[in-house]
Short mmCIF file of C-alpha atoms in Angstrom, two decimals:
data_model
loop_
_atom_site.label_atom_id
_atom_site.label_comp_id
_atom_site.label_asym_id
_atom_site.label_seq_id
_atom_site.Cartn_x
_atom_site.Cartn_y
_atom_site.Cartn_z
CA MET W 28 59.57 60.77 104.71
CA PRO W 29 62.18 63.58 105.04
CA ARG W 30 65.64 62.85 104.33
CA GLY W 31 66.93 63.51 108.05
CA GLN W 32 64.84 60.58 109.00
CA LYS W 33 65.09 58.54 106.44
CA SER W 34 68.96 58.96 107.12
CA LYS W 35 68.84 57.81 111.01
CA ARG W 36 66.25 54.70 109.77
CA ARG W 37 68.84 53.63 107.59
CA ALA W 38 71.74 53.73 110.54
CA ARG W 39 69.52 51.85 112.54
CA GLU W 40 69.07 48.89 110.11
CA ARG W 41 72.51 48.75 109.82
CA ARG W 42 73.41 48.63 113.41
CA TYR W 43 70.61 46.20 114.13
CA ARG W 44 72.71 44.05 111.09
CA ALA W 45 75.37 44.70 112.63
CA ARG W 46 74.53 43.32 116.29
CA ALA W 47 72.37 40.50 114.89
CA LYS W 48 75.85 39.69 112.32
CA THR W 49 78.31 39.96 115.67
CA GLN W 50 75.59 37.36 117.51
CA SER W 51 76.12 34.86 114.57
CA LEU W 52 79.53 35.31 114.81
CA LYS W 53 79.38 34.35 118.18
CA GLY W 54 77.02 31.61 117.49
CA ALA W 55 79.73 30.03 114.88
CA GLN W 56 83.04 30.68 116.18
CA ALA W 57 81.88 28.38 119.16
CA THR W 58 80.67 26.19 116.67
CA GLU W 59 83.49 25.94 114.43
CA ALA W 60 86.22 25.42 116.71
CA ALA W 61 83.77 22.86 118.81
CA ALA W 62 83.78 20.78 115.52
CA ALA W 63 87.64 21.25 114.46
CA ALA W 64 88.27 20.18 118.15
CA ALA W 65 86.12 16.90 118.30
CA GLU W 66 87.48 15.95 115.01
CA ILE W 67 91.21 15.68 116.72
CA GLU W 68 89.73 14.00 119.84
CA GLU W 69 87.96 11.15 118.12
CA LEU W 70 90.92 10.04 116.34
CA PRO W 71 92.44 6.87 117.91
CA SER W 72 95.37 8.62 118.43
CA SER W 73 94.01 11.03 120.86
CA PRO W 74 93.34 10.14 124.61
CA ALA W 75 90.18 10.52 125.77
CA SER W 76 88.50 13.42 127.34
CA VAL W 77 86.22 12.04 129.73
CA SER W 78 88.73 11.66 132.82
CA ARG W 79 86.80 14.07 135.67
CA GLY W 80 88.08 15.38 138.89
CA THR W 81 87.98 18.52 141.16
CA PRO W 82 90.06 21.17 139.63
CA GLU W 83 93.68 22.02 141.76
CA GLY W 84 95.06 25.54 142.31
CA VAL W 85 92.60 27.60 141.16
CA SER W 86 92.72 31.19 143.08
CA CYS W 87 90.64 33.19 141.45
CA PRO W 88 87.82 34.23 143.96
CA GLY W 89 84.07 33.08 143.37
CA TYR W 90 85.86 31.07 140.23
CA GLU W 91 84.70 27.64 140.80
CA GLU W 92 80.90 28.30 141.45
CA GLY W 93 80.28 30.16 138.06
CA ALA W 94 81.61 27.59 136.43
CA ARG W 95 79.29 25.04 137.68
CA ALA W 96 76.43 27.52 138.06
CA SER W 97 77.27 27.67 134.17
CA GLN W 98 77.00 23.90 133.71
CA ASP W 99 73.67 23.70 135.06
CA LYS W 100 72.21 26.36 133.36
CA GLU W 101 70.19 25.61 129.98
CA SER W 102 71.21 28.47 127.80
CA ALA W 103 69.40 29.36 124.82
CA SER W 104 71.20 31.69 123.16
CA THR W 105 73.83 31.27 120.16
CA PHE W 106 76.49 29.76 122.31
CA GLN W 107 75.31 26.45 121.52
CA ALA W 108 77.44 23.51 121.69
CA ALA W 109 78.04 22.09 118.35
CA PRO W 110 76.29 19.18 117.00
CA SER W 111 78.11 15.19 117.43
CA THR W 112 80.67 14.61 115.05
CA HIS W 113 80.48 10.92 115.01
CA SER W 114 79.36 10.86 112.16
CA THR W 115 81.58 13.30 110.36
CA CYS W 116 84.29 11.62 110.94
CA THR W 117 83.89 8.18 108.85
CA ASP W 118 84.07 10.76 106.32
CA PRO W 119 87.51 9.93 104.57
CA VAL W 120 88.67 13.34 104.02
CA THR W 121 87.84 14.89 107.11
CA ARG W 122 89.58 11.76 108.54
CA ASN W 123 92.58 12.13 106.78
CA SER W 124 92.83 15.65 108.01
CA GLY W 125 93.07 15.11 111.42
CA MET W 126 95.73 12.41 110.63
CA LEU W 127 97.45 15.20 109.57
CA VAL W 128 97.04 17.49 111.96
CA GLN W 129 98.63 14.89 114.41
CA PHE W 130 101.48 15.38 112.79
CA LEU W 131 101.96 18.97 112.59
CA LEU W 132 101.57 18.96 116.73
CA GLU W 133 104.02 16.27 116.54
CA LYS W 134 106.51 18.35 114.07
CA TYR W 135 105.46 21.77 116.27
CA LYS W 136 106.71 20.05 119.47
CA LEU W 137 109.55 18.82 118.43
CA LYS W 138 109.86 22.24 116.51
CA GLU W 139 110.92 20.50 112.80
CA PRO W 140 110.49 22.18 109.71
CA ILE W 141 107.48 20.53 108.09
CA ARG W 142 108.10 19.49 104.30
CA GLN W 143 104.91 18.60 102.38
CA ALA W 144 106.33 15.06 101.29
CA GLU W 145 106.31 14.06 104.65
CA MET W 146 102.61 15.47 104.92
CA LEU W 147 101.81 13.45 102.18
CA LYS W 148 102.92 10.54 103.75
CA SER W 149 101.38 11.24 107.04
CA ILE W 150 97.83 10.40 105.71
CA ASP W 151 95.99 7.32 103.51
CA ARG W 152 97.80 6.97 100.06
CA ARG W 153 94.35 6.45 98.50
CA TYR W 154 93.24 9.61 99.60
CA LYS W 155 96.54 11.94 98.10
CA LYS W 156 94.53 12.96 95.28
CA HIS W 157 92.66 14.74 98.01
CA PHE W 158 95.32 16.05 99.98
CA HIS W 159 94.66 20.01 98.82
CA GLU W 160 91.35 19.70 100.62
CA ILE W 161 92.76 17.55 103.63
CA LEU W 162 95.55 20.14 103.65
CA ARG W 163 92.90 23.22 103.32
CA ARG W 164 90.52 21.56 106.32
CA ALA W 165 94.27 20.44 109.00
CA SER W 166 95.09 23.87 107.96
CA GLU W 167 91.74 25.42 109.10
CA SER W 168 92.03 23.58 112.75
CA MET W 169 95.27 24.01 113.52
CA GLU W 170 94.30 27.23 113.28
CA LEU W 171 90.74 27.26 115.03
CA VAL W 172 92.17 25.30 117.97
CA PHE W 173 95.86 25.83 118.37
CA GLY W 174 95.97 29.14 116.67
CA LEU W 175 98.99 28.06 114.57
CA ASP W 176 99.00 29.38 111.02
CA LEU W 177 100.44 27.07 108.55
CA LYS W 178 102.56 29.14 105.97
CA GLU W 179 104.28 27.52 103.14
CA VAL W 180 107.85 29.68 104.17
CA ASP W 181 110.45 27.91 101.42
CA PRO W 182 107.99 27.61 97.65
CA THR W 183 110.75 26.06 95.36
CA ARG W 184 111.64 23.00 98.23
CA HIS W 185 108.14 22.93 99.47
CA TYR W 186 108.74 23.62 102.90
CA TYR W 187 106.25 24.68 105.73
CA ALA W 188 105.75 26.68 109.37
CA LEU W 189 103.56 27.17 111.89
CA ILE W 190 103.47 30.39 112.97
CA SER W 191 101.12 31.41 116.50
CA LYS W 192 99.03 33.85 115.54
CA LEU W 193 99.78 36.02 119.21
CA ALA W 194 103.35 37.60 118.88
CA LEU W 195 103.91 35.53 122.12
CA SER W 196 107.31 36.50 123.92
CA SER W 197 107.29 32.59 124.94
CA GLU W 198 105.15 30.13 122.87
CA GLU W 199 106.03 27.80 125.35
CA SER W 200 104.27 29.50 128.05
CA LEU W 201 100.82 28.98 126.68
CA SER W 202 101.94 24.79 126.16
CA ASP W 203 101.53 22.39 128.69
CA GLU W 204 103.60 18.87 129.69
CA SER W 205 101.90 17.68 126.29
CA GLY W 206 103.16 20.42 124.27
CA LEU W 207 100.34 21.69 122.87
CA PRO W 208 99.42 25.71 122.20
CA LYS W 209 96.91 27.05 124.28
CA SER W 210 96.88 30.33 121.79
CA GLY W 211 93.97 29.35 119.58
CA LEU W 212 91.69 28.65 122.68
CA LEU W 213 92.99 32.94 123.83
CA MET W 214 92.10 33.65 120.62
CA ILE W 215 88.67 32.68 121.24
CA LEU W 216 88.28 33.87 124.70
CA LEU W 217 89.85 37.52 123.23
CA GLY W 218 87.74 37.75 120.36
CA MET W 219 84.43 36.30 122.91
CA ILE W 220 85.56 39.36 125.10
CA LEU W 221 85.74 41.97 122.55
CA MET W 222 82.26 41.34 121.41
CA LYS W 223 80.80 41.88 124.65
CA GLY W 224 81.81 45.37 124.97
CA ASN W 225 85.90 44.27 126.33
CA ARG W 226 84.47 42.41 129.44
CA ALA W 227 82.79 39.80 129.82
CA THR W 228 80.78 37.82 133.19
CA LYS W 229 82.84 34.58 134.31
CA GLU W 230 79.64 33.05 133.67
CA GLU W 231 79.32 34.37 129.98
CA ILE W 232 83.24 32.69 130.14
CA TRP W 233 81.81 29.58 131.48
CA GLU W 234 78.59 29.37 129.04
CA PHE W 235 81.07 30.08 125.84
CA LEU W 236 83.30 26.95 127.11
CA ASN W 237 80.55 24.87 127.62
CA ALA W 238 79.47 25.55 123.93
CA LEU W 239 82.87 24.41 122.76
CA GLY W 240 82.70 21.32 124.98
CA LEU W 241 84.86 22.34 128.28
CA TYR W 242 83.38 21.90 131.04
CA ALA W 243 84.50 21.93 135.03
CA GLY W 244 86.33 19.46 136.65
CA ARG W 245 86.59 17.24 133.47
CA ARG W 246 90.09 16.95 131.58
CA HIS W 247 89.51 18.09 127.85
CA SER W 248 92.69 15.87 125.64
CA ILE W 249 93.42 18.58 124.00
CA PHE W 250 93.26 22.11 126.78
CA GLY W 251 93.21 20.60 129.98
CA GLU W 252 91.57 20.87 132.71
CA PRO W 253 89.37 24.62 131.58
CA SER W 254 89.54 25.88 135.04
CA ARG W 255 93.42 25.67 135.77
CA LEU W 256 94.21 26.49 131.79
CA ILE W 257 92.31 29.80 132.64
CA SER W 258 93.28 30.65 135.96
CA GLU W 259 96.97 29.90 136.16
CA ASP W 260 98.21 30.10 132.66
CA PHE W 261 95.83 32.87 131.13
CA VAL W 262 94.78 34.75 134.13
CA GLN W 263 98.18 34.65 136.62
CA GLN W 264 100.90 35.43 133.23
CA ASN W 265 98.36 38.14 132.31
CA TYR W 266 96.71 37.75 128.80
CA LEU W 267 93.09 37.75 130.86
CA THR W 268 92.65 40.06 133.75
CA TYR W 269 89.68 38.50 135.94
CA ARG W 270 88.27 40.96 138.57
CA GLN W 271 85.69 41.68 140.76
CA VAL W 272 83.10 44.35 139.41
CA PRO W 273 83.15 47.38 140.97
CA ASN W 274 80.79 48.32 143.42
CA SER W 275 79.09 45.14 142.76
CA ASP W 276 76.93 43.63 146.15
CA PRO W 277 76.99 40.82 145.74
CA PRO W 278 80.16 40.38 144.12
CA CYS W 279 80.00 39.24 140.56
CA TYR W 280 83.42 39.05 139.07
CA GLU W 281 84.18 39.47 134.88
CA PHE W 282 86.84 38.78 132.67
CA LEU W 283 89.65 41.46 130.41
CA TRP W 284 92.33 41.42 128.39
CA GLY W 285 95.18 41.73 130.54
CA PRO W 286 98.15 43.30 129.53
CA ARG W 287 100.29 40.71 128.02
CA ALA W 288 97.22 40.19 125.44
CA LEU W 289 96.85 43.69 124.94
CA ALA W 290 101.41 43.74 124.16
CA GLU W 291 101.08 40.88 122.46
CA THR W 292 98.33 41.12 119.98
CA SER W 293 95.73 43.81 118.80
CA LYS W 294 92.03 44.12 118.06
CA MET W 295 92.22 43.70 114.70
CA LYS W 296 94.56 40.63 114.93
CA VAL W 297 91.38 39.38 117.21
CA LEU W 298 88.51 40.18 114.72
CA GLU W 299 89.98 39.13 112.02
CA PHE W 300 90.99 36.23 113.39
CA VAL W 301 86.66 35.55 114.52
CA ALA W 302 85.77 37.25 111.70
CA LYS W 303 87.27 34.85 109.40
CA VAL W 304 85.41 32.09 111.36
CA ASN W 305 82.36 33.63 110.33
CA ALA W 306 83.93 33.05 106.87
CA ASP W 307 83.39 37.20 106.49
CA VAL W 308 85.69 40.53 106.97
CA PRO W 309 85.65 42.32 109.73
CA SER W 310 84.20 45.30 108.00
CA ALA W 311 81.54 43.30 108.08
CA PHE W 312 81.24 44.36 111.86
CA PRO W 313 81.49 47.98 111.59
CA ASP W 314 81.00 48.63 115.09
CA LEU W 315 84.00 46.51 116.30
CA TYR W 316 85.87 46.95 113.22
CA GLU W 317 85.96 51.42 114.14
CA GLU W 318 87.37 49.85 117.38
CA ALA W 319 89.46 48.54 116.31
CA LEU W 320 90.54 50.89 113.98
CA LYS W 321 91.01 53.80 116.16
CA ASP W 322 93.15 51.15 118.42
CA GLU W 323 95.42 50.36 115.42
CA GLU W 324 95.62 54.31 114.97
CA GLU W 325 96.44 54.49 118.98
CA ARG W 326 99.26 51.60 118.55
CA ALA W 327 101.02 53.63 115.56
CA GLY W 328 100.74 56.70 117.31
CA VAL W 329 102.58 55.40 120.56
CA ARG W 330 105.25 53.30 118.08
CA ALA W 331 106.17 56.79 116.55
CA ALA W 332 106.48 58.13 120.09
CA ALA W 333 108.80 55.11 121.05
CA ARG W 334 110.97 56.16 118.13
CA ALA W 335 111.02 59.26 118.41
CA ALA W 336 112.03 59.54 121.23
CA ALA W 337 114.75 56.41 120.73
CA LEU W 338 116.55 58.61 118.22
CA ALA W 339 115.99 61.76 120.37
CA GLN W 340 118.05 59.78 122.84
CA ARG W 341 120.58 58.25 120.31
CA SER W 342 121.54 62.07 118.91
CA ALA W 343 121.94 62.82 122.29
CA ARG W 344 124.41 60.75 122.62
CA SER W 345 126.44 61.27 119.66
CA ARG W 346 126.22 64.83 120.38
CA ALA W 347 128.17 64.38 123.93
CA LYS W 348 130.27 61.75 122.28
CA ALA W 349 130.98 65.16 119.62
CA ARG W 350 131.84 67.17 122.58
CA SER W 351 133.47 65.09 124.76
CA SER W 352 136.01 64.14 121.20
CA SER W 353 136.67 67.65 120.76
CA HIS W 354 138.00 68.68 124.08
CA ILE W 355 140.76 65.61 124.03
#
């Protein structure tokens, strides 16, 4: 086979493998996040998430219809619900990691420092020898479900802090009345939109939410009523944009990244987040990685231009001040 044809064939094979990995990434993202959330929900201190009711305050046109339709639709795609985690919660390490998550959330809501000694006290003393594994699992749950990184900020005194994966201008704006942060779910949805070519239909969004165990009209103990969360928090606060697809008849609706998401995170950060769910690296998804790199370059150019403009403005003020002083 001529060299040119071999090169084209290899390129096609790479693209095919990349698409296949992207599809598996979507499935893994939903499954891992759903499993982590379910483990937290099943703890005795967590309220049940079975109360139902009609969502109030949903202002997005065509929104509830898409939510209900997705619940009735059986999907054979990669967005399959995670298997039940009832059996896994009998595992003492998993159970103790859930207990540690509850402790970390309380510390986060109270804005208190986190000491390793306190974390050790929050788990069953019989399993302290498994603390590092318990801490690893709890950290993964905090990242996947709540979008918070647990970082050791003082290695000498073993102090830790929970840091949002989003550079939010107001973290409280993505927390409900219980104080639980919602940025983890937002990161997951931003990743899903990114993988869908930077736009996802409302049906695709709801298929994905259903795979996470989130259903319209059913209150979730961690995320609340998802229709309200998305419309009142993510859309109204400009983290997501919800709009009618141009020239669609009958009307179809889609989600895109909103202006605040574009300002407070980046495609690379979101890709790193969803790749980590799949135990991989961003470069394993070449098309998305190339797009994220281009986005990073554009952002760097904008920052450089802004710095140059600010420097020029300061220089102009200094020159004006110097001229003014010389006339005195």
